[in-house]
């Protein structure tokens, strides 16, 4: 009888562990998915000053997972910094090109479209606000 009780106890503990793991995955997935579509971080303060973003270039903000570009003077754009190929964070913006060093994908700093693969699709746009000399997520 003690063998049956021990099996039941172990089976119950394994079931609770699996349920806890599933609940954690659901909670994490829900919070991540909810944060991306809205742009996230709008109340976290400015990302940068307009002077930090060079014309024809840009800057990658890894924590916010956003890249901000300035294709032409005074024209600021923002896109997700997550490469659409394998999910790496893009690394730099130069000469109107957003580059991901993981596998060589390149995107347009103007509209996020793919210039050079293997990326299968464009970087998703992000909403930003430019107020005075501050740039923040909208």
Tab-separated table of C-alpha atoms in Angstrom:
chain	number	residue	atom	x	y	z
A	1	UNK	CA	0.000	0.000	0.000
A	2	UNK	CA	2.847	2.432	0.684
A	3	UNK	CA	4.146	1.862	-2.888
A	4	UNK	CA	0.767	2.951	-4.335
A	5	UNK	CA	0.707	6.033	-2.114
A	6	UNK	CA	4.200	7.047	-3.178
A	7	UNK	CA	3.305	6.631	-6.881
A	8	UNK	CA	0.196	8.745	-6.433
A	9	UNK	CA	2.170	11.442	-4.638
A	10	UNK	CA	4.868	11.533	-7.354
A	11	UNK	CA	2.274	11.584	-10.146
A	12	UNK	CA	0.439	14.459	-8.450
A	13	UNK	CA	3.641	16.461	-7.994
A	14	UNK	CA	4.587	15.948	-11.645
A	15	UNK	CA	1.144	17.145	-12.714
A	16	UNK	CA	1.426	20.294	-10.594
A	17	UNK	CA	4.875	21.046	-12.015
A	18	UNK	CA	3.605	20.738	-15.587
A	19	UNK	CA	0.566	22.904	-14.830
A	20	UNK	CA	2.813	25.565	-13.292
A	21	UNK	CA	5.088	25.573	-16.326
A	22	UNK	CA	2.121	25.929	-18.688
A	23	UNK	CA	0.688	28.774	-16.626
A	24	UNK	CA	4.040	30.554	-16.650
A	25	UNK	CA	4.303	30.194	-20.438
A	26	UNK	CA	0.791	31.544	-20.879
A	27	UNK	CA	1.438	34.527	-18.647
A	28	UNK	CA	4.741	35.375	-20.312
A	29	UNK	CA	3.365	34.973	-23.826
A	30	UNK	CA	0.385	37.142	-22.960
A	31	UNK	CA	2.437	40.003	-21.589
A	32	UNK	CA	4.904	39.966	-24.469
A	33	UNK	CA	2.205	39.807	-27.095
A	34	UNK	CA	0.288	42.626	-25.434
A	35	UNK	CA	3.320	44.881	-25.276
A	36	UNK	CA	4.385	44.663	-28.922
A	37	UNK	CA	1.313	45.801	-30.873
A	38	UNK	CA	0.841	48.961	-28.818
A	39	UNK	CA	4.435	50.019	-29.341
A	40	UNK	CA	5.079	49.770	-25.609
A	41	UNK	CA	7.229	52.030	-23.544
A	42	UNK	CA	5.405	55.255	-24.410
A	43	UNK	CA	5.301	56.277	-20.758
A	44	UNK	CA	8.899	55.217	-20.096
A	45	UNK	CA	10.267	58.571	-21.227
A	46	UNK	CA	12.216	59.652	-24.276
A	47	UNK	CA	14.299	57.170	-26.249
A	48	UNK	CA	16.673	59.806	-27.577
A	49	UNK	CA	17.191	63.369	-28.639
A	50	UNK	CA	16.735	64.179	-32.310
A	51	UNK	CA	20.427	65.117	-32.457
A	52	UNK	CA	21.315	61.498	-31.486
A	53	UNK	CA	19.883	60.180	-34.767
A	54	UNK	CA	22.097	61.022	-37.767
A	55	UNK	CA	20.601	61.871	-41.156
A	56	UNK	CA	20.908	58.765	-43.348
A	57	UNK	CA	21.514	56.666	-40.243
A	58	UNK	CA	19.847	55.732	-37.015
A	59	UNK	CA	20.202	54.129	-33.635
A	60	UNK	CA	19.197	50.735	-32.233
A	61	UNK	CA	17.570	50.678	-28.784
A	62	UNK	CA	17.956	47.055	-27.685
A	63	UNK	CA	15.989	47.332	-24.438
A	64	UNK	CA	12.962	48.821	-26.194
A	65	UNK	CA	13.503	46.538	-29.232
A	66	UNK	CA	13.173	49.480	-31.589
A	67	UNK	CA	15.372	51.110	-34.206
A	68	UNK	CA	14.910	54.814	-34.974
A	69	UNK	CA	16.100	56.228	-38.288
A	70	UNK	CA	16.299	59.635	-39.951
A	71	UNK	CA	16.258	58.941	-43.712
A	72	UNK	CA	16.070	62.673	-44.540
A	73	UNK	CA	16.582	65.710	-42.338
A	74	UNK	CA	13.729	66.021	-39.822
A	75	UNK	CA	11.986	62.821	-41.010
A	76	UNK	CA	12.143	60.231	-38.199
A	77	UNK	CA	10.975	56.617	-38.589
A	78	UNK	CA	10.875	53.695	-36.182
A	79	UNK	CA	10.692	49.934	-36.664
A	80	UNK	CA	10.964	46.827	-34.558
A	81	UNK	CA	14.640	45.995	-33.999
A	82	UNK	CA	13.898	42.263	-34.262
A	83	UNK	CA	15.116	40.793	-37.553
A	84	UNK	CA	12.384	38.875	-39.382
A	85	UNK	CA	14.801	36.100	-40.349
A	86	UNK	CA	15.813	34.484	-37.044
A	87	UNK	CA	14.840	37.032	-34.387
A	88	UNK	CA	18.258	38.599	-33.789
A	89	UNK	CA	18.374	42.268	-32.848
A	90	UNK	CA	19.489	44.437	-35.753
A	91	UNK	CA	22.898	45.920	-35.135
A	92	UNK	CA	23.364	49.222	-36.946
A	93	UNK	CA	22.006	51.862	-39.301
A	94	UNK	CA	24.291	53.462	-41.902
A	95	UNK	CA	23.845	54.791	-45.424
A	96	UNK	CA	20.037	54.479	-45.226
A	97	UNK	CA	20.355	50.756	-44.401
A	98	UNK	CA	19.436	48.870	-41.222
A	99	UNK	CA	21.746	45.855	-40.899
A	100	UNK	CA	21.490	42.600	-38.987
A	101	UNK	CA	24.894	40.999	-38.542
A	102	UNK	CA	23.535	37.577	-37.565
A	103	UNK	CA	22.929	36.427	-41.142
A	104	UNK	CA	23.419	39.529	-43.298
A	105	UNK	CA	19.866	40.804	-43.730
A	106	UNK	CA	19.514	44.474	-44.635
A	107	UNK	CA	16.455	46.728	-44.507
A	108	UNK	CA	15.524	50.168	-45.817
A	109	UNK	CA	15.829	52.926	-43.198
A	110	UNK	CA	12.940	54.699	-44.994
A	111	UNK	CA	10.240	52.024	-44.818
A	112	UNK	CA	11.752	48.888	-43.212
A	113	UNK	CA	11.481	46.856	-46.431
A	114	UNK	CA	13.978	44.086	-47.133
A	115	UNK	CA	16.955	45.221	-49.238
A	116	UNK	CA	18.981	42.010	-48.866
A	117	UNK	CA	17.824	38.649	-47.472
A	118	UNK	CA	17.589	36.114	-45.996
A	119	UNK	CA	14.933	38.148	-44.115
A	120	UNK	CA	11.520	37.055	-45.446
A	121	UNK	CA	9.616	40.278	-44.698
A	122	UNK	CA	9.959	43.935	-43.703
A	123	UNK	CA	10.547	45.229	-40.190
A	124	UNK	CA	7.244	46.200	-38.587
A	125	UNK	CA	6.792	49.947	-38.107
A	126	UNK	CA	6.580	51.402	-34.587
A	127	UNK	CA	4.800	54.595	-33.616
A	128	UNK	CA	6.974	57.383	-32.246
A	129	UNK	CA	6.412	60.965	-31.108
A	130	UNK	CA	8.839	63.752	-31.849
A	131	UNK	CA	8.237	66.654	-29.460
A	132	UNK	CA	10.809	69.414	-29.548
A	133	UNK	CA	14.135	67.611	-29.525
A	134	UNK	CA	12.826	64.406	-27.858
A	135	UNK	CA	11.855	61.145	-29.531
A	136	UNK	CA	9.710	58.663	-27.601
A	137	UNK	CA	7.511	55.680	-28.360
A	138	UNK	CA	3.891	56.660	-28.905
